[in-house]
PDB file of C-alpha atoms in Angstrom:
ATOM      1  CA  ASP P1274     -68.890  28.388 -62.658  1.00 95.00           C
ATOM      2  CA  ILE P1275     -71.952  27.293 -64.507  1.00 97.00           C
ATOM      3  CA  VAL P1276     -71.540  23.820 -65.924  1.00 97.00           C
ATOM      4  CA  MET P1277     -73.418  23.367 -69.361  1.00 98.00           C
ATOM      5  CA  THR P1278     -74.256  20.096 -70.613  1.00 97.00           C
ATOM      6  CA  GLN P1279     -75.518  18.761 -73.968  1.00 98.00           C
ATOM      7  CA  SER P1280     -76.920  15.499 -75.111  1.00 95.00           C
ATOM      8  CA  PRO P1281     -76.770  13.405 -77.267  1.00 97.00           C
ATOM      9  CA  ASP P1282     -73.118  13.962 -77.915  1.00 97.00           C
ATOM     10  CA  SER P1283     -73.826  13.164 -81.742  1.00 97.00           C
ATOM     11  CA  LEU P1284     -76.900  12.186 -83.952  1.00 97.00           C
ATOM     12  CA  ALA P1285     -77.403  11.424 -87.703  1.00 98.00           C
ATOM     13  CA  VAL P1286     -80.752  12.643 -89.152  1.00 97.00           C
ATOM     14  CA  SER P1287     -82.132  12.042 -92.554  1.00 97.00           C
ATOM     15  CA  LEU P1288     -82.336  14.917 -95.104  1.00 97.00           C
ATOM     16  CA  GLY P1289     -85.833  16.628 -94.413  1.00 97.00           C
ATOM     17  CA  GLU P1290     -86.062  15.079 -90.906  1.00 98.00           C
ATOM     18  CA  ARG P1291     -86.103  16.804 -87.670  1.00 98.00           C
ATOM     19  CA  ALA P1292     -82.784  17.192 -85.477  1.00 98.00           C
ATOM     20  CA  THR P1293     -83.317  17.959 -81.690  1.00 98.00           C
ATOM     21  CA  ILE P1294     -80.491  18.977 -79.141  1.00 98.00           C
ATOM     22  CA  ASN P1295     -80.673  19.160 -75.709  1.00 98.00           C
ATOM     23  CA  CYS P1296     -78.522  21.484 -73.394  1.00 98.00           C
ATOM     24  CA  ARG P1297     -78.842  21.833 -69.540  1.00 98.00           C
ATOM     25  CA  SER P1298     -77.234  24.573 -67.294  1.00 98.00           C
ATOM     26  CA  SER P1299     -76.165  23.513 -63.726  1.00 98.00           C
ATOM     27  CA  GLN P1300     -77.776  26.990 -62.491  1.00 97.00           C
ATOM     28  CA  ASN P1301     -80.674  28.996 -63.410  1.00 97.00           C
ATOM     29  CA  VAL P1302     -79.858  31.348 -66.300  1.00 97.00           C
ATOM     30  CA  LEU P1303     -83.333  32.910 -66.477  1.00 97.00           C
ATOM     31  CA  ASN P1304     -82.829  36.641 -65.634  1.00 94.00           C
ATOM     32  CA  SER P1305     -86.309  37.431 -63.238  1.00 92.00           C
ATOM     33  CA  SER P1306     -85.675  41.189 -63.957  1.00 93.00           C
ATOM     34  CA  ASN P1307     -86.702  41.001 -67.755  1.00 92.00           C
ATOM     35  CA  ASN P1308     -87.732  37.310 -67.953  1.00 94.00           C
ATOM     36  CA  LYS P1309     -85.212  36.621 -70.221  1.00 96.00           C
ATOM     37  CA  ASN P1310     -83.026  33.390 -70.461  1.00 98.00           C
ATOM     38  CA  PHE P1311     -79.317  34.193 -71.335  1.00 98.00           C
ATOM     39  CA  LEU P1312     -78.967  31.083 -73.267  1.00 98.00           C
ATOM     40  CA  ALA P1313     -77.378  31.076 -76.827  1.00 98.00           C
ATOM     41  CA  TRP P1314     -76.784  28.515 -79.677  1.00 98.00           C
ATOM     42  CA  TYR P1315     -73.952  28.357 -82.023  1.00 98.00           C
ATOM     43  CA  GLN P1316     -73.222  26.311 -85.253  1.00 98.00           C
ATOM     44  CA  CYS P1317     -69.442  25.294 -85.782  1.00 97.00           C
ATOM     45  CA  LYS P1318     -68.377  24.254 -88.992  1.00 95.00           C
ATOM     46  CA  PRO P1319     -64.562  22.766 -89.619  1.00 91.00           C
ATOM     47  CA  GLY P1320     -62.307  25.798 -90.145  1.00 90.00           C
ATOM     48  CA  GLN P1321     -64.961  28.547 -89.438  1.00 93.00           C
ATOM     49  CA  PRO P1322     -65.491  30.715 -86.289  1.00 94.00           C
ATOM     50  CA  PRO P1323     -68.754  29.851 -84.674  1.00 95.00           C
ATOM     51  CA  LYS P1324     -71.717  31.453 -85.759  1.00 97.00           C
ATOM     52  CA  LEU P1325     -74.659  32.799 -83.372  1.00 98.00           C
ATOM     53  CA  LEU P1326     -77.777  31.497 -84.263  1.00 98.00           C
ATOM     54  CA  LEU P1327     -80.159  31.872 -81.701  1.00 98.00           C
ATOM     55  CA  TYR P1328     -80.043  34.152 -78.374  1.00 98.00           C
ATOM     56  CA  TRP P1329     -82.347  34.735 -75.269  1.00 97.00           C
ATOM     57  CA  ALA P1330     -83.172  30.929 -75.805  1.00 98.00           C
ATOM     58  CA  SER P1331     -85.362  31.569 -78.862  1.00 98.00           C
ATOM     59  CA  THR P1332     -84.550  34.740 -80.587  1.00 97.00           C
ATOM     60  CA  ARG P1333     -83.321  34.024 -83.949  1.00 98.00           C
ATOM     61  CA  ARG P1334     -80.313  35.863 -85.189  1.00 97.00           C
ATOM     62  CA  PHE P1335     -81.104  37.763 -88.491  1.00 95.00           C
ATOM     63  CA  GLY P1336     -80.429  35.673 -91.502  1.00 96.00           C
ATOM     64  CA  VAL P1337     -81.087  32.509 -89.733  1.00 98.00           C
ATOM     65  CA  PRO P1338     -83.423  30.392 -91.520  1.00 97.00           C
ATOM     66  CA  ASP P1339     -86.595  29.561 -89.497  1.00 96.00           C
ATOM     67  CA  ARG P1340     -85.913  25.917 -89.526  1.00 98.00           C
ATOM     68  CA  PHE P1341     -83.782  26.807 -86.609  1.00 98.00           C
ATOM     69  CA  SER P1342     -85.751  27.115 -83.465  1.00 98.00           C
ATOM     70  CA  GLY P1343     -85.141  27.270 -79.569  1.00 98.00           C
ATOM     71  CA  SER P1344     -87.114  26.531 -76.551  1.00 98.00           C
ATOM     72  CA  GLY P1345     -86.584  25.916 -73.056  1.00 98.00           C
ATOM     73  CA  SER P1346     -86.429  28.090 -69.659  1.00 97.00           C
ATOM     74  CA  GLY P1347     -84.291  28.158 -66.540  1.00 97.00           C
ATOM     75  CA  THR P1348     -82.109  24.996 -66.831  1.00 98.00           C
ATOM     76  CA  ASP P1349     -83.410  22.932 -69.753  1.00 98.00           C
ATOM     77  CA  PHE P1350     -83.177  24.283 -73.240  1.00 98.00           C
ATOM     78  CA  THR P1351     -83.439  22.338 -76.855  1.00 98.00           C
ATOM     79  CA  LEU P1352     -82.347  23.523 -80.314  1.00 98.00           C
ATOM     80  CA  THR P1353     -84.680  21.977 -83.146  1.00 98.00           C
ATOM     81  CA  ILE P1354     -83.775  22.135 -86.924  1.00 98.00           C
ATOM     82  CA  ASN P1355     -86.693  21.316 -88.700  1.00 96.00           C
ATOM     83  CA  SER P1356     -86.170  19.797 -92.274  1.00 95.00           C
ATOM     84  CA  LEU P1357     -82.350  19.259 -92.049  1.00 97.00           C
ATOM     85  CA  GLN P1358     -80.505  20.573 -94.726  1.00 97.00           C
ATOM     86  CA  ALA P1359     -76.991  19.139 -95.787  1.00 97.00           C
ATOM     87  CA  GLU P1360     -75.488  22.790 -94.963  1.00 97.00           C
ATOM     88  CA  ASP P1361     -76.633  22.292 -91.439  1.00 98.00           C
ATOM     89  CA  VAL P1362     -73.977  19.311 -90.707  1.00 98.00           C
ATOM     90  CA  ALA P1363     -71.950  20.907 -87.972  1.00 98.00           C
ATOM     91  CA  ILE P1364     -71.350  20.998 -84.166  1.00 98.00           C
ATOM     92  CA  TYR P1365     -73.857  22.708 -82.353  1.00 98.00           C
ATOM     93  CA  TYR P1366     -72.993  24.556 -79.054  1.00 98.00           C
ATOM     94  CA  CYS P1367     -75.042  26.071 -76.252  1.00 98.00           C
ATOM     95  CA  GLN P1368     -73.415  28.943 -74.347  1.00 98.00           C
ATOM     96  CA  GLN P1369     -74.688  30.611 -71.093  1.00 98.00           C
ATOM     97  CA  PHE P1370     -74.189  34.388 -70.888  1.00 97.00           C
ATOM     98  CA  TYR P1371     -75.990  34.757 -67.345  1.00 97.00           C
ATOM     99  CA  SER P1372     -72.562  34.754 -65.309  1.00 96.00           C
ATOM    100  CA  ILE P1373     -68.845  35.156 -65.858  1.00 96.00           C
ATOM    101  CA  PRO P1374     -67.052  33.150 -67.059  1.00 96.00           C
ATOM    102  CA  PHE P1375     -69.442  32.542 -69.786  1.00 96.00           C
ATOM    103  CA  THR P1376     -69.481  28.719 -70.359  1.00 97.00           C
ATOM    104  CA  PHE P1377     -70.051  26.773 -73.422  1.00 97.00           C
ATOM    105  CA  GLY P1378     -71.536  23.326 -73.700  1.00 97.00           C
ATOM    106  CA  PRO P1379     -69.360  20.415 -75.051  1.00 96.00           C
ATOM    107  CA  GLY P1380     -71.169  20.358 -78.278  1.00 97.00           C
ATOM    108  CA  THR P1381     -73.524  17.920 -80.325  1.00 98.00           C
ATOM    109  CA  LYS P1382     -72.508  16.861 -83.809  1.00 98.00           C
ATOM    110  CA  VAL P1383     -75.179  16.433 -86.236  1.00 98.00           C
ATOM    111  CA  GLU P1384     -74.300  14.193 -89.434  1.00 98.00           C
ATOM    112  CA  ILE P1385     -76.913  13.178 -92.580  1.00 97.00           C
ATOM    113  CA  LYS P1386     -77.915   9.826 -92.021  1.00 95.00           C
TER     114      LYS P1386
ATOM    115  CA  GLU Q 386     -69.946  45.700 -92.361  1.00 96.00           C
ATOM    116  CA  VAL Q 387     -68.456  44.594 -89.111  1.00 97.00           C
ATOM    117  CA  GLN Q 388     -64.955  42.858 -89.735  1.00 97.00           C
ATOM    118  CA  ILE Q 389     -62.619  41.368 -87.131  1.00 98.00           C
ATOM    119  CA  LEU Q 390     -59.210  40.213 -87.874  1.00 98.00           C
ATOM    120  CA  GLU Q 391     -56.747  38.475 -85.154  1.00 98.00           C
ATOM    121  CA  SER Q 392     -52.846  38.308 -85.397  1.00 97.00           C
ATOM    122  CA  GLY Q 393     -49.855  37.446 -83.523  1.00 97.00           C
ATOM    123  CA  GLY Q 394     -50.493  33.746 -83.196  1.00 97.00           C
ATOM    124  CA  GLY Q 395     -47.504  31.127 -83.830  1.00 97.00           C
ATOM    125  CA  LEU Q 396     -45.276  28.944 -81.777  1.00 98.00           C
ATOM    126  CA  ALA Q 397     -44.039  29.939 -78.531  1.00 98.00           C
ATOM    127  CA  GLN Q 398     -42.281  27.664 -75.937  1.00 97.00           C
ATOM    128  CA  PRO Q 399     -43.525  26.598 -72.557  1.00 98.00           C
ATOM    129  CA  GLY Q 400     -42.913  29.474 -70.331  1.00 98.00           C
ATOM    130  CA  GLY Q 401     -43.013  32.016 -73.099  1.00 98.00           C
ATOM    131  CA  SER Q 402     -44.920  34.698 -74.114  1.00 98.00           C
ATOM    132  CA  LEU Q 403     -47.044  35.810 -77.133  1.00 98.00           C
ATOM    133  CA  ARG Q 404     -49.152  38.999 -77.841  1.00 98.00           C
ATOM    134  CA  LEU Q 405     -52.532  38.771 -79.813  1.00 98.00           C
ATOM    135  CA  SER Q 406     -53.803  41.693 -81.391  1.00 98.00           C
ATOM    136  CA  CYS Q 407     -57.439  42.200 -83.006  1.00 98.00           C
ATOM    137  CA  ALA Q 408     -58.419  44.787 -85.360  1.00 98.00           C
ATOM    138  CA  ALA Q 409     -62.138  45.638 -85.430  1.00 98.00           C
ATOM    139  CA  SER Q 410     -64.291  47.789 -87.844  1.00 97.00           C
ATOM    140  CA  GLY Q 411     -67.665  48.232 -89.032  1.00 97.00           C
ATOM    141  CA  PHE Q 412     -68.954  49.567 -85.562  1.00 97.00           C
ATOM    142  CA  ASN Q 413     -68.387  51.735 -82.654  1.00 97.00           C
ATOM    143  CA  PHE Q 414     -65.911  49.796 -81.173  1.00 97.00           C
ATOM    144  CA  ARG Q 415     -65.726  51.672 -77.805  1.00 96.00           C
ATOM    145  CA  ASN Q 416     -69.384  51.281 -77.043  1.00 96.00           C
ATOM    146  CA  TYR Q 417     -69.234  47.315 -76.737  1.00 97.00           C
ATOM    147  CA  VAL Q 418     -67.688  44.725 -74.504  1.00 97.00           C
ATOM    148  CA  MET Q 419     -65.189  42.568 -76.432  1.00 97.00           C
ATOM    149  CA  SER Q 420     -64.045  39.078 -75.615  1.00 98.00           C
ATOM    150  CA  TRP Q 421     -61.091  36.477 -76.541  1.00 98.00           C
ATOM    151  CA  VAL Q 422     -62.327  32.880 -77.063  1.00 98.00           C
ATOM    152  CA  ARG Q 423     -60.231  30.220 -77.632  1.00 98.00           C
ATOM    153  CA  GLN Q 424     -61.065  26.409 -78.954  1.00 96.00           C
ATOM    154  CA  ALA Q 425     -58.448  23.699 -78.775  1.00 95.00           C
ATOM    155  CA  PRO Q 426     -58.272  20.757 -81.311  1.00 90.00           C
ATOM    156  CA  GLY Q 427     -61.250  18.582 -80.747  1.00 87.00           C
ATOM    157  CA  THR Q 428     -63.110  20.647 -78.354  1.00 91.00           C
ATOM    158  CA  GLY Q 429     -65.638  23.242 -77.734  1.00 92.00           C
ATOM    159  CA  PRO Q 430     -64.819  27.096 -77.209  1.00 96.00           C
ATOM    160  CA  GLU Q 431     -63.631  28.192 -74.143  1.00 97.00           C
ATOM    161  CA  TRP Q 432     -64.270  31.910 -72.790  1.00 97.00           C
ATOM    162  CA  VAL Q 433     -61.017  33.222 -71.908  1.00 98.00           C
ATOM    163  CA  SER Q 434     -61.333  36.927 -71.216  1.00 98.00           C
ATOM    164  CA  GLY Q 435     -63.550  39.796 -71.329  1.00 97.00           C
ATOM    165  CA  ILE Q 436     -63.217  43.874 -71.300  1.00 97.00           C
ATOM    166  CA  SER Q 437     -65.632  46.486 -71.234  1.00 96.00           C
ATOM    167  CA  GLY Q 438     -65.990  49.065 -73.736  1.00 95.00           C
ATOM    168  CA  ASN Q 439     -63.983  51.898 -71.779  1.00 95.00           C
ATOM    169  CA  GLY Q 440     -61.477  49.148 -70.464  1.00 95.00           C
ATOM    170  CA  GLU Q 441     -62.294  49.671 -67.048  1.00 96.00           C
ATOM    171  CA  SER Q 442     -63.553  46.163 -65.917  1.00 96.00           C
ATOM    172  CA  THR Q 443     -61.741  43.254 -67.108  1.00 98.00           C
ATOM    173  CA  TYR Q 444     -62.448  39.151 -66.553  1.00 97.00           C
ATOM    174  CA  TYR Q 445     -60.591  36.155 -67.025  1.00 98.00           C
ATOM    175  CA  ALA Q 446     -61.294  32.589 -66.616  1.00 97.00           C
ATOM    176  CA  ASP Q 447     -59.623  30.890 -63.862  1.00 97.00           C
ATOM    177  CA  SER Q 448     -57.207  28.835 -66.256  1.00 97.00           C
ATOM    178  CA  VAL Q 449     -55.424  32.086 -67.394  1.00 98.00           C
ATOM    179  CA  LYS Q 450     -55.929  34.231 -64.481  1.00 98.00           C
ATOM    180  CA  GLY Q 451     -52.723  35.736 -63.335  1.00 98.00           C
ATOM    181  CA  ARG Q 452     -50.911  34.872 -66.668  1.00 98.00           C
ATOM    182  CA  PHE Q 453     -53.207  36.762 -69.301  1.00 98.00           C
ATOM    183  CA  THR Q 454     -53.869  40.357 -69.752  1.00 98.00           C
ATOM    184  CA  ILE Q 455     -56.363  41.870 -71.844  1.00 98.00           C
ATOM    185  CA  SER Q 456     -56.510  45.307 -72.847  1.00 98.00           C
ATOM    186  CA  ARG Q 457     -57.848  47.790 -75.778  1.00 98.00           C
ATOM    187  CA  ASP Q 458     -57.229  50.686 -77.250  1.00 98.00           C
ATOM    188  CA  ASN Q 459     -60.375  52.321 -78.341  1.00 98.00           C
ATOM    189  CA  SER Q 460     -58.479  55.170 -80.449  1.00 97.00           C
ATOM    190  CA  GLN Q 461     -57.252  52.431 -82.741  1.00 98.00           C
ATOM    191  CA  ASN Q 462     -60.371  49.952 -82.484  1.00 98.00           C
ATOM    192  CA  ARG Q 463     -58.081  47.296 -81.126  1.00 98.00           C
ATOM    193  CA  LEU Q 464     -58.155  44.815 -78.526  1.00 98.00           C
ATOM    194  CA  TYR Q 465     -54.885  42.878 -77.371  1.00 98.00           C
ATOM    195  CA  LEU Q 466     -54.087  39.703 -74.996  1.00 98.00           C
ATOM    196  CA  GLN Q 467     -51.038  39.641 -73.618  1.00 98.00           C
ATOM    197  CA  MET Q 468     -50.288  35.688 -72.576  1.00 98.00           C
ATOM    198  CA  ASN Q 469     -47.365  34.933 -70.232  1.00 98.00           C
ATOM    199  CA  SER Q 470     -46.235  31.474 -69.015  1.00 98.00           C
ATOM    200  CA  LEU Q 471     -47.602  30.015 -71.557  1.00 98.00           C
ATOM    201  CA  ARG Q 472     -48.548  26.072 -71.351  1.00 98.00           C
ATOM    202  CA  ALA Q 473     -48.904  23.390 -73.603  1.00 97.00           C
ATOM    203  CA  ASP Q 474     -52.635  23.404 -72.614  1.00 96.00           C
ATOM    204  CA  ASP Q 475     -52.928  26.978 -74.011  1.00 98.00           C
ATOM    205  CA  THR Q 476     -52.265  25.786 -77.371  1.00 98.00           C
ATOM    206  CA  ALA Q 477     -55.769  26.700 -79.509  1.00 98.00           C
ATOM    207  CA  VAL Q 478     -57.219  28.933 -81.933  1.00 97.00           C
ATOM    208  CA  TYR Q 479     -57.911  32.200 -80.242  1.00 98.00           C
ATOM    209  CA  TYR Q 480     -60.799  34.327 -81.538  1.00 98.00           C
ATOM    210  CA  CYS Q 481     -61.649  37.724 -81.110  1.00 98.00           C
ATOM    211  CA  ALA Q 482     -65.198  38.446 -80.607  1.00 98.00           C
ATOM    212  CA  LYS Q 483     -67.709  41.010 -79.928  1.00 97.00           C
ATOM    213  CA  LEU Q 484     -70.637  41.072 -77.729  1.00 96.00           C
ATOM    214  CA  ASP Q 485     -74.009  42.110 -79.072  1.00 92.00           C
ATOM    215  CA  GLY Q 486     -74.538  44.612 -76.493  1.00 86.00           C
ATOM    216  CA  GLY Q 487     -72.608  47.235 -74.446  1.00 82.00           C
ATOM    217  CA  ASP Q 488     -73.069  45.567 -71.285  1.00 89.00           C
ATOM    218  CA  TRP Q 489     -71.884  41.945 -70.347  1.00 93.00           C
ATOM    219  CA  ASN Q 490     -74.901  39.881 -70.654  1.00 93.00           C
ATOM    220  CA  TRP Q 491     -75.179  39.263 -74.540  1.00 95.00           C
ATOM    221  CA  PRO Q 492     -74.152  36.824 -76.777  1.00 97.00           C
ATOM    222  CA  LEU Q 493     -71.037  36.566 -79.190  1.00 97.00           C
ATOM    223  CA  ASP Q 494     -72.528  38.124 -82.393  1.00 97.00           C
ATOM    224  CA  TYR Q 495     -69.134  38.710 -84.335  1.00 97.00           C
ATOM    225  CA  TRP Q 496     -65.887  36.597 -84.360  1.00 98.00           C
ATOM    226  CA  GLY Q 497     -62.586  36.912 -85.977  1.00 97.00           C
ATOM    227  CA  GLN Q 498     -61.120  33.969 -88.041  1.00 97.00           C
ATOM    228  CA  GLY Q 499     -59.081  33.088 -85.258  1.00 97.00           C
ATOM    229  CA  THR Q 500     -55.217  32.954 -84.772  1.00 98.00           C
ATOM    230  CA  LEU Q 501     -53.520  29.557 -83.979  1.00 98.00           C
ATOM    231  CA  VAL Q 502     -51.178  29.555 -80.848  1.00 98.00           C
ATOM    232  CA  THR Q 503     -49.072  26.553 -80.291  1.00 98.00           C
ATOM    233  CA  VAL Q 504     -47.075  25.828 -77.374  1.00 98.00           C
ATOM    234  CA  SER Q 505     -44.366  22.988 -77.677  1.00 97.00           C
ATOM    235  CA  SER Q 506     -40.810  22.840 -77.106  1.00 95.00           C
TER     236      SER Q 506
END
């Protein structure tokens, strides 16, 4: 199974500042046939199901604010939240959908400083 | 509008069984892979099982293999999870989720609100 790790476990950022979350997969999740990274990011708030934010590592889902961006390839990925807003307080998870079983990272909790 | 609604959760004794159901609407159900994902208190999501659009291919996490069975009824737009030999560590909120494409290598784009399964004596 592909093991996903994330860092940091939590971070506190001032409103309007940038939050950066790292994700690493134990195996490559780049599909060489289409040059796409099978990596997604989800936002999870208490009492709600996870919400898909980005996929293919950097493609923003429709309706997701452009302050959310993703980068990286192969095994190392980053989620960046520019100009953090109060509504961005949540736990963020990366997930690989390259091979079954699809696996999630342990999550990074984002709070307001 | 895509809607996904789970039901069937509740309290079960260790070794007992439960059957979860998921009603889906707003998309061509038979064209999409569907999955069950669970989230235990204070932990991240765990993919549990998935089933192809025609129901012919199924996959399971090692933690549930041999105990859980996923199935679907495309005539009723319903997904099911039969859970047998339940253990305390199966306690979680169980989500029904749709993959964003017709094959396996897609993210989970729509999720239900979840149904709570508690395994305790």
